[in-house]
Amino acid sequence: KAGVTQTPRYLIKTRGQQVTLSCSPISGHRSVSWYQQTPGQGLQFLFEYFSETQRNKGNFPGRFSGRQFSNSRSEMNVSTLELGDSALYLCASSLDGPNQPQHFGDGTRLSIL
Amino acid sequence: GIQVEQSPPDLILQEGANSTLRCNFSDSVNNLQWFHQNPWGQLINLFYIPSGTKQNGRLSATTVATERYSLLYISSSQTTDSGVYFCAGRRGGQNFVFGPGTRLSVLP
């Protein structure tokens, strides 16, 4: 069974641009969560989607948004990029239910110049 | 939301040594995982362990849910064990919260 797939693996953008990251969950997983990892703030929760609905949202500005499609694939978008958005963005998928383990993709490393 | 503490923050071992990493939660959780992040940034599932004890090769984990802590044991450490170890917990339908991690360096 294929794991969680994130694309692209690396991305370089400049301030003010926008970016879209993609995540394909493990087959059969309908819950997808996104996290931002920076050296200073650690791993921080962005949002969680289930059946195309946002179920939980972290404490990030409105520039960060996401969505989930009917096939459970998810995208996250960051608009008006700032230098501080440089980070590793990780996606995780799980079966439904709060007692299910999360499985992570390899991440997208975003660098803002 | 819950708060997660991990100790120690950094650990340096000689190859072959044993170690214990600890994770404390501010409130009870019904979902708890341990991860290893390798130098390439990949987060590898080690254990899903909301309670009890599990073992996988040289690694084992114990969670005492009533005391709100979990321990990860690494025996006969190898250089490939180096990296950052995270625990993460979830309470009810809330989002997962990660600890700050323990950075492990195993020297040859």
Coordinates of N, CA and C in Angstrom, one line a residue:
Chain A
K1 N 0.9 -1.2 0.0 CA 0.0 0.0 0.0 C 0.9 1.2 0.0
A2 N 0.6 2.2 -0.9 CA 1.4 3.4 -1.0 C 1.2 4.2 0.2
G3 N 2.3 5.0 0.6 CA 2.2 5.8 1.8 C 1.6 7.2 1.4
V4 N 1.7 8.1 2.3 CA 1.2 9.5 2.1 C 2.2 10.1 1.1
T5 N 1.6 10.7 0.1 CA 2.5 11.4 -1.0 C 2.3 12.9 -0.9
Q6 N 3.4 13.6 -0.8 CA 3.3 15.1 -0.8 C 4.1 15.6 -2.0
T7 N 3.5 16.5 -2.7 CA 4.2 17.2 -3.8 C 4.0 18.7 -3.7
P8 N 5.0 19.5 -4.2 CA 6.4 19.0 -4.5 C 7.2 18.7 -3.3
R9 N 8.4 18.2 -3.4 CA 9.2 18.0 -2.3 C 10.0 19.2 -1.8
Y10 N 10.3 20.0 -2.8 CA 11.0 21.3 -2.5 C 10.4 22.4 -3.4
L11 N 10.4 23.6 -2.8 CA 9.8 24.7 -3.5 C 10.5 26.0 -3.0
I12 N 10.8 26.8 -4.0 CA 11.4 28.1 -3.6 C 10.5 29.2 -4.2
K13 N 10.1 30.1 -3.3 CA 9.3 31.2 -3.7 C 9.8 32.6 -3.2
T14 N 9.3 33.6 -3.7 CA 9.7 35.0 -3.1 C 8.5 35.6 -2.4
R15 N 8.9 36.5 -1.5 CA 7.9 37.2 -0.7 C 6.7 37.8 -1.6
G16 N 5.5 37.6 -1.1 CA 4.4 38.2 -1.8 C 3.7 37.2 -2.7
Q17 N 4.4 36.1 -3.1 CA 3.8 35.1 -4.0 C 2.9 34.2 -3.2
Q18 N 2.2 33.3 -3.9 CA 1.4 32.3 -3.2 C 1.8 31.0 -3.6
V19 N 1.5 30.0 -2.8 CA 1.9 28.6 -3.1 C 0.8 27.6 -2.7
T20 N 0.8 26.5 -3.5 CA -0.2 25.4 -3.2 C 0.6 24.1 -3.1
L21 N 0.3 23.4 -2.0 CA 1.0 22.2 -1.7 C -0.1 21.1 -1.8
S22 N 0.3 19.9 -2.2 CA -0.6 18.8 -2.4 C -0.3 17.6 -1.5
C23 N -1.3 16.9 -1.1 CA -1.1 15.7 -0.2 C -2.1 14.6 -0.7
S24 N -1.6 13.5 -1.0 CA -2.5 12.3 -1.3 C -2.4 11.3 -0.2
P25 N -3.5 11.0 0.5 CA -3.4 10.2 1.7 C -3.3 8.7 1.3
I26 N -3.0 7.9 2.3 CA -3.0 6.4 2.1 C -4.4 6.0 1.7
S27 N -4.5 5.1 0.8 CA -5.8 4.6 0.2 C -6.7 4.2 1.4
G28 N -7.9 4.7 1.4 CA -8.8 4.3 2.5 C -8.8 5.3 3.6
H29 N -7.8 6.1 3.7 CA -7.8 7.2 4.8 C -8.6 8.4 4.3
R30 N -9.5 8.8 5.2 CA -10.3 10.0 4.8 C -10.0 11.2 5.7
S31 N -9.1 11.1 6.6 CA -8.7 12.2 7.5 C -7.3 12.7 7.1
V32 N -7.2 14.0 6.8 CA -5.9 14.5 6.4 C -5.6 15.8 7.3
S33 N -4.4 15.8 7.9 CA -4.0 16.9 8.7 C -2.7 17.5 8.1
W34 N -2.5 18.8 8.4 CA -1.4 19.5 7.9 C -0.6 20.1 9.1
Y35 N 0.7 20.1 9.0 CA 1.5 20.7 10.1 C 2.6 21.5 9.5
Q36 N 3.1 22.5 10.2 CA 4.2 23.3 9.8 C 5.3 23.1 10.8
Q37 N 6.5 22.8 10.3 CA 7.7 22.6 11.2 C 8.7 23.6 11.0
T38 N 9.1 24.4 12.0 CA 10.2 25.4 11.9 C 11.1 25.1 13.0
P39 N 12.4 25.5 12.9 CA 13.3 25.3 14.0 C 12.9 26.0 15.3
G40 N 12.3 27.2 15.2 CA 11.9 27.9 16.4 C 10.6 27.5 17.0
Q41 N 9.7 27.0 16.3 CA 8.3 26.7 16.8 C 8.0 25.3 16.8
G42 N 8.9 24.4 16.3 CA 8.6 23.0 16.3 C 7.5 22.6 15.4
L43 N 6.8 21.6 15.7 CA 5.7 21.1 14.8 C 4.4 21.6 15.3
Q44 N 3.8 22.4 14.4 CA 2.5 23.1 14.8 C 1.4 22.7 13.9
F45 N 0.2 22.4 14.4 CA -0.9 22.0 13.7 C -1.5 23.1 12.9
L46 N -1.8 22.9 11.6 CA -2.5 23.9 10.8 C -4.0 23.6 10.7
F47 N -4.3 22.5 10.1 CA -5.8 22.1 10.0 C -5.9 20.6 9.7
E48 N -7.2 20.2 9.9 CA -7.5 18.8 9.7 C -8.8 18.8 8.9
Y49 N -8.8 17.9 7.9 CA -10.0 17.7 7.0 C -10.5 16.3 7.1
F50 N -11.8 16.2 7.0 CA -12.4 14.9 6.9 C -13.6 15.0 6.0
S51 N -13.8 14.2 5.0 CA -14.9 14.2 4.1 C -15.2 15.6 3.6
E52 N -14.1 16.2 3.1 CA -14.1 17.6 2.5 C -14.5 18.7 3.4
T53 N -14.6 18.4 4.7 CA -14.9 19.5 5.7 C -13.7 19.7 6.7
Q54 N -13.5 21.0 7.0 CA -12.5 21.3 7.9 C -13.0 20.9 9.3
R55 N -12.3 20.1 10.0 CA -12.7 19.6 11.3 C -12.1 20.3 12.5
N56 N -10.8 20.7 12.3 CA -10.1 21.4 13.3 C -9.2 22.4 12.6
K57 N -8.9 23.5 13.3 CA -8.0 24.5 12.7 C -7.0 25.0 13.8
G58 N -5.8 25.2 13.4 CA -4.8 25.7 14.3 C -4.8 27.2 14.4
N59 N -3.8 27.7 15.1 CA -3.8 29.2 15.3 C -2.8 29.8 14.3
F60 N -3.3 29.9 13.0 CA -2.5 30.5 11.9 C -3.3 31.5 11.3
P61 N -2.7 32.5 10.7 CA -3.5 33.6 10.0 C -4.2 33.1 8.8
G62 N -5.2 33.9 8.4 CA -6.1 33.5 7.3 C -5.3 33.3 5.9
R63 N -4.1 33.7 5.9 CA -3.3 33.5 4.6 C -3.1 32.0 4.4
F64 N -3.3 31.2 5.4 CA -3.1 29.8 5.3 C -4.5 29.2 5.2
S65 N -4.7 28.4 4.1 CA -6.0 27.8 3.9 C -5.8 26.4 3.3
G66 N -6.9 25.6 3.3 CA -6.8 24.3 2.8 C -8.1 23.8 2.3
R67 N -8.1 22.7 1.6 CA -9.3 22.1 1.2 C -9.1 20.6 1.0
Q68 N -10.1 19.8 0.9 CA -10.0 18.4 0.7 C -11.0 18.1 -0.4
F69 N -10.6 17.2 -1.3 CA -11.4 16.8 -2.4 C -12.2 15.5 -2.1
S70 N -13.1 15.1 -3.0 CA -13.9 13.9 -2.8 C -13.1 12.7 -2.7
N71 N -11.9 12.7 -3.3 CA -11.1 11.5 -3.3 C -10.1 11.5 -2.1
S72 N -10.4 12.4 -1.2 CA -9.6 12.6 0.1 C -8.3 13.3 -0.1
R73 N -7.8 13.5 -1.3 CA -6.6 14.3 -1.6 C -6.9 15.7 -1.0
S74 N -5.8 16.3 -0.5 CA -5.9 17.6 0.1 C -4.9 18.6 -0.4
E75 N -5.2 19.8 -0.4 CA -4.3 20.9 -0.8 C -4.3 21.9 0.3
M76 N -3.1 22.6 0.5 CA -3.1 23.7 1.3 C -2.4 24.9 0.5
N77 N -2.9 26.1 0.8 CA -2.5 27.2 0.1 C -2.0 28.3 1.1
V78 N -0.9 28.9 0.7 CA -0.5 30.1 1.5 C -0.3 31.3 0.6
S79 N -1.0 32.3 0.9 CA -1.0 33.5 0.1 C -0.1 34.6 0.7
T80 N 0.3 35.5 -0.1 CA 1.2 36.6 0.3 C 2.3 36.1 1.2
L81 N 3.1 35.3 0.6 CA 4.2 34.6 1.4 C 5.1 35.6 2.1
E82 N 5.5 35.2 3.3 CA 6.4 36.0 4.2 C 7.6 35.1 4.4
L83 N 8.8 35.8 4.8 CA 10.0 35.1 5.0 C 9.8 34.0 6.1
G84 N 8.9 34.3 7.1 CA 8.7 33.4 8.2 C 7.9 32.2 7.8
D85 N 7.4 32.1 6.6 CA 6.7 30.9 6.2 C 7.6 29.8 5.7
S86 N 8.9 30.1 5.6 CA 9.9 29.1 5.3 C 9.8 28.0 6.3
A87 N 9.6 26.8 5.9 CA 9.4 25.7 6.8 C 9.2 24.4 6.1
L88 N 9.2 23.3 6.8 CA 8.8 22.0 6.3 C 7.3 21.8 6.6
Y89 N 6.6 21.6 5.6 CA 5.1 21.4 5.7 C 4.9 19.9 5.6
L90 N 4.3 19.3 6.6 CA 4.0 17.9 6.7 C 2.5 17.6 6.6
C91 N 2.2 16.6 5.9 CA 0.8 16.1 5.8 C 0.7 14.7 6.5
A92 N -0.4 14.5 7.1 CA -0.6 13.2 7.7 C -2.0 12.7 7.4
S93 N -2.1 11.4 7.2 CA -3.5 10.8 7.0 C -3.8 9.8 8.0
S94 N -5.0 9.5 8.3 CA -5.4 8.5 9.2 C -6.8 8.0 8.8
L95 N -7.2 6.8 9.3 CA -8.5 6.4 9.2 C -9.4 7.3 10.1
D96 N -10.7 7.3 10.0 CA -11.5 8.2 10.7 C -11.5 7.7 12.2
G97 N -11.7 8.7 13.1 CA -11.8 8.4 14.5 C -10.6 9.0 15.3
P98 N -10.9 9.5 16.5 CA -9.8 10.1 17.2 C -8.7 9.1 17.7
N99 N -9.0 7.8 17.7 CA -8.1 6.9 18.2 C -7.3 6.2 17.1
Q100 N -7.2 6.8 16.0 CA -6.4 6.2 14.9 C -5.1 6.8 14.8
P101 N -4.0 6.0 14.5 CA -2.7 6.6 14.4 C -2.6 7.4 13.1
Q102 N -1.7 8.5 13.1 CA -1.4 9.3 11.9 C -0.2 8.7 11.2
H103 N -0.2 8.8 9.9 CA 0.9 8.4 9.1 C 1.3 9.6 8.2
F104 N 2.6 9.9 8.3 CA 3.1 11.2 7.7 C 3.7 11.0 6.3
G105 N 3.6 12.0 5.5 CA 4.3 12.0 4.2 C 5.7 12.6 4.5
D106 N 6.5 12.7 3.4 CA 7.9 13.1 3.5 C 8.0 14.6 3.6
G107 N 6.9 15.3 3.4 CA 7.0 16.8 3.6 C 7.3 17.6 2.3
T108 N 7.0 18.8 2.3 CA 7.4 19.8 1.3 C 8.2 20.9 2.0
R109 N 9.4 21.0 1.5 CA 10.3 22.0 2.2 C 10.2 23.3 1.4
L110 N 9.6 24.3 2.0 CA 9.3 25.6 1.3 C 10.3 26.7 1.8
S111 N 11.0 27.3 0.8 CA 11.9 28.3 1.2 C 11.5 29.6 0.5
I112 N 11.4 30.7 1.3 CA 11.0 32.0 0.8 C 12.2 32.9 0.8
L113 N 12.4 33.5 -0.4 CA 13.6 34.4 -0.6 C 13.1 35.9 -0.5
Chain B
G1 N -6.0 23.7 24.9 CA -5.5 22.4 24.5 C -4.5 21.9 25.4
I2 N -4.1 20.6 25.2 CA -3.1 20.0 26.0 C -1.7 20.5 25.8
Q3 N -0.9 20.4 26.8 CA 0.5 20.8 26.7 C 1.3 19.5 26.8
V4 N 2.4 19.4 26.0 CA 3.3 18.2 26.0 C 4.7 18.6 26.3
E5 N 5.3 17.9 27.2 CA 6.7 18.2 27.6 C 7.5 16.9 27.3
Q6 N 8.7 17.1 26.8 CA 9.6 16.0 26.6 C 10.9 16.2 27.3
S7 N 11.5 15.1 27.8 CA 12.8 15.2 28.4 C 13.6 13.9 28.1
P8 N 15.0 14.1 28.0 CA 15.7 15.4 28.0 C 15.6 16.0 26.7
P9 N 15.9 17.3 26.5 CA 15.9 17.9 25.2 C 17.0 17.4 24.3
D10 N 18.1 17.1 24.9 CA 19.2 16.6 24.1 C 19.9 15.4 24.8
L11 N 20.4 14.5 24.0 CA 21.0 13.3 24.6 C 22.1 12.8 23.7
I12 N 23.3 12.6 24.2 CA 24.4 12.1 23.5 C 24.8 10.8 24.1
L13 N 24.9 9.8 23.2 CA 25.2 8.4 23.7 C 26.3 7.8 22.9
Q14 N 27.0 6.9 23.5 CA 27.9 6.1 22.8 C 27.2 4.9 22.2
E15 N 27.6 4.5 21.0 CA 26.9 3.3 20.4 C 26.9 2.2 21.4
G16 N 25.8 1.5 21.5 CA 25.6 0.3 22.3 C 25.0 0.7 23.7
A17 N 24.9 2.0 24.0 CA 24.2 2.4 25.3 C 22.7 2.3 25.2
N18 N 22.1 2.3 26.3 CA 20.6 2.3 26.4 C 20.2 3.7 26.8
S19 N 18.9 4.0 26.5 CA 18.4 5.4 26.9 C 16.9 5.3 27.1
T20 N 16.4 6.3 27.9 CA 15.0 6.4 28.2 C 14.5 7.8 27.9
L21 N 13.5 8.0 27.0 CA 13.0 9.3 26.7 C 11.6 9.4 27.4
R22 N 11.3 10.6 27.9 CA 10.0 10.7 28.6 C 9.1 11.8 27.9
C23 N 7.9 11.6 28.0 CA 6.9 12.5 27.5 C 5.8 12.7 28.5
N24 N 5.5 13.9 28.9 CA 4.5 14.2 29.9 C 3.3 15.0 29.2
F25 N 2.1 14.7 29.6 CA 0.9 15.4 29.1 C 0.2 16.2 30.2
S26 N -0.3 17.4 29.9 CA -1.0 18.2 30.9 C -2.4 17.6 31.2
D27 N -2.9 16.8 30.3 CA -4.2 16.2 30.5 C -4.2 14.8 29.8
S28 N -5.3 14.1 30.1 CA -5.3 12.7 29.6 C -5.6 12.8 28.1
V29 N -5.0 11.8 27.4 CA -5.1 11.7 26.0 C -5.6 10.3 25.6
N30 N -6.4 10.2 24.5 CA -6.8 8.9 24.1 C -6.1 8.4 22.9
N31 N -5.1 9.2 22.4 CA -4.3 8.9 21.2 C -2.9 9.4 21.5
L32 N -1.9 8.5 21.4 CA -0.6 8.9 21.7 C 0.4 8.1 20.8
Q33 N 1.2 8.9 20.1 CA 2.2 8.3 19.2 C 3.6 8.7 19.5
W34 N 4.6 7.9 19.2 CA 6.0 8.2 19.2 C 6.5 8.2 17.7
F35 N 7.3 9.2 17.4 CA 7.9 9.3 16.1 C 9.4 9.5 16.1
H36 N 10.1 9.1 15.1 CA 11.5 9.4 14.9 C 11.6 10.2 13.6
Q37 N 12.2 11.4 13.8 CA 12.5 12.2 12.6 C 13.9 12.1 12.2
N38 N 14.1 11.6 11.0 CA 15.5 11.3 10.6 C 16.1 12.6 10.0
P39 N 17.4 12.6 9.7 CA 18.1 13.9 9.2 C 17.5 14.4 8.0
W40 N 16.7 13.6 7.2 CA 16.1 14.1 6.0 C 14.7 14.7 6.2
G41 N 14.3 14.7 7.5 CA 13.0 15.3 7.8 C 11.8 14.3 7.8
Q42 N 12.1 13.1 7.5 CA 11.0 12.1 7.5 C 10.5 11.8 8.9
L43 N 9.2 11.8 9.1 CA 8.7 11.4 10.4 C 8.3 9.9 10.3
I44 N 8.9 9.1 11.1 CA 8.7 7.6 11.0 C 7.9 7.2 12.3
N45 N 6.7 6.5 12.0 CA 5.9 6.0 13.1 C 6.7 5.0 13.9
L46 N 6.8 5.2 15.2 CA 7.5 4.1 16.0 C 6.4 3.3 16.8
F47 N 5.5 4.0 17.5 CA 4.5 3.3 18.3 C 3.2 4.2 18.3
Y48 N 2.1 3.5 18.2 CA 0.8 4.0 18.6 C 0.5 3.4 19.9
I49 N 0.5 4.2 21.0 CA 0.5 3.6 22.4 C -0.3 4.4 23.4
P50 N -1.6 4.5 23.3 CA -2.4 5.3 24.2 C -2.3 4.7 25.6
S51 N -2.0 3.4 25.8 CA -1.8 2.8 27.1 C -1.0 1.5 26.9
G52 N -0.5 1.1 28.0 CA 0.2 -0.2 28.0 C 1.6 -0.2 27.5
T53 N 2.2 -1.3 27.1 CA 3.5 -1.5 26.7 C 3.6 -2.2 25.4
K54 N 4.5 -1.7 24.5 CA 4.7 -2.4 23.2 C 6.2 -2.5 23.0
Q55 N 6.6 -3.5 22.2 CA 8.0 -3.6 21.9 C 8.2 -3.9 20.4
N56 N 9.2 -3.3 19.8 CA 9.5 -3.5 18.4 C 11.0 -3.5 18.3
G57 N 11.6 -4.7 18.3 CA 13.1 -4.9 18.2 C 13.7 -4.3 19.4
R58 N 14.7 -3.3 19.1 CA 15.4 -2.7 20.2 C 14.6 -1.6 20.9
L59 N 13.5 -1.2 20.4 CA 12.7 -0.2 20.9 C 11.5 -0.7 21.6
S60 N 11.1 -0.1 22.7 CA 9.9 -0.4 23.4 C 9.3 0.9 24.0
A61 N 8.0 0.9 24.3 CA 7.4 2.1 24.8 C 6.4 1.6 25.9
T62 N 6.2 2.5 26.9 CA 5.2 2.3 27.9 C 4.5 3.5 28.2
T63 N 3.1 3.5 28.2 CA 2.3 4.6 28.5 C 1.5 4.3 29.8
V64 N 1.6 5.2 30.8 CA 0.8 5.1 32.0 C -0.2 6.2 31.9
A65 N -1.4 5.8 31.3 CA -2.4 6.8 31.0 C -2.9 7.6 32.2
T66 N -3.0 6.9 33.3 CA -3.6 7.5 34.5 C -2.6 8.5 35.1
E67 N -1.3 8.4 34.8 CA -0.3 9.3 35.3 C 0.1 10.3 34.2
R68 N -0.5 10.2 33.0 CA -0.3 11.1 31.9 C 1.2 11.2 31.4
Y69 N 1.8 10.1 31.3 CA 3.2 10.1 30.7 C 3.4 8.8 29.9
S70 N 4.4 8.9 29.1 CA 4.9 7.8 28.3 C 6.4 7.8 28.2
L71 N 6.9 6.6 28.1 CA 8.4 6.4 28.0 C 8.8 5.6 26.8
L72 N 9.8 6.1 26.2 CA 10.4 5.3 25.0 C 11.8 4.8 25.4
Y73 N 12.0 3.5 25.3 CA 13.3 2.9 25.6 C 14.0 2.5 24.3
I74 N 15.2 2.9 24.3 CA 16.1 2.5 23.2 C 17.2 1.7 23.7
S75 N 17.4 0.4 23.3 CA 18.5 -0.4 23.9 C 19.5 -0.6 22.8
S76 N 20.7 -0.8 23.2 CA 21.8 -1.1 22.3 C 21.8 -0.1 21.1
S77 N 21.9 1.2 21.4 CA 21.7 2.2 20.4 C 22.7 2.1 19.3
Q78 N 22.3 2.5 18.1 CA 23.1 2.5 16.9 C 23.1 3.9 16.3
T79 N 24.1 4.2 15.5 CA 24.3 5.5 14.9 C 23.0 5.9 14.1
T80 N 22.4 4.9 13.5 CA 21.2 5.2 12.8 C 20.0 5.6 13.6
D81 N 20.1 5.4 14.9 CA 19.1 5.9 15.8 C 19.1 7.4 16.0
S82 N 20.1 8.0 15.6 CA 20.3 9.5 15.7 C 19.1 10.2 15.0
G83 N 18.7 11.4 15.6 CA 17.6 12.1 15.0 C 16.9 12.7 16.2
V84 N 15.7 13.2 15.9 CA 14.8 13.8 16.9 C 13.6 12.9 17.1
Y85 N 13.3 12.6 18.4 CA 12.2 11.8 18.8 C 11.1 12.7 19.3
F86 N 9.9 12.5 18.7 CA 8.7 13.3 19.1 C 7.7 12.4 19.7
C87 N 7.0 12.9 20.7 CA 5.7 12.2 21.1 C 4.6 13.2 20.7
A88 N 3.4 12.7 20.5 CA 2.3 13.5 20.1 C 1.0 12.9 20.7
G89 N 0.1 13.7 21.2 CA -1.1 13.2 21.8 C -2.3 14.0 21.3
R90 N -3.4 13.3 21.5 CA -4.7 13.9 21.1 C -5.7 13.6 22.1
R91 N -6.5 14.6 22.5 CA -7.6 14.4 23.5 C -8.9 14.5 22.8
G92 N -9.7 13.5 22.8 CA -11.0 13.5 22.1 C -10.9 13.8 20.6
G93 N -11.7 14.7 20.1 CA -11.6 15.1 18.7 C -10.7 16.3 18.5
Q94 N -10.0 16.7 19.5 CA -9.1 17.8 19.3 C -7.9 17.5 18.4
N95 N -7.2 18.5 18.0 CA -6.0 18.2 17.1 C -4.9 17.6 17.9
F96 N -4.0 16.9 17.2 CA -2.8 16.4 17.8 C -1.9 17.5 18.2
V97 N -1.2 17.3 19.4 CA -0.2 18.3 19.8 C 1.1 17.5 20.0
F98 N 2.1 18.1 19.4 CA 3.5 17.5 19.5 C 4.3 18.1 20.6
G99 N 5.1 17.3 21.2 CA 6.1 17.8 22.1 C 7.3 18.5 21.4
P100 N 8.2 19.1 22.1 CA 9.3 19.8 21.5 C 10.4 18.9 20.9
G101 N 10.3 17.6 21.3 CA 11.3 16.6 20.8 C 12.5 16.4 21.7
T102 N 13.1 15.3 21.5 CA 14.4 15.0 22.2 C 15.4 14.7 21.0
R103 N 16.5 15.5 21.0 CA 17.5 15.3 19.9 C 18.5 14.3 20.4
L104 N 18.6 13.1 19.7 CA 19.5 12.1 20.1 C 20.6 12.0 19.1
S105 N 21.8 12.0 19.7 CA 23.0 11.8 18.9 C 23.8 10.5 19.4
V106 N 23.9 9.6 18.5 CA 24.6 8.3 18.9 C 26.0 8.3 18.2
L107 N 27.0 8.3 19.0 CA 28.4 8.4 18.5 C 29.0 7.0 18.3
P108 N 29.8 6.9 17.2 CA 30.4 5.5 16.9 C 31.5 5.2 17.9

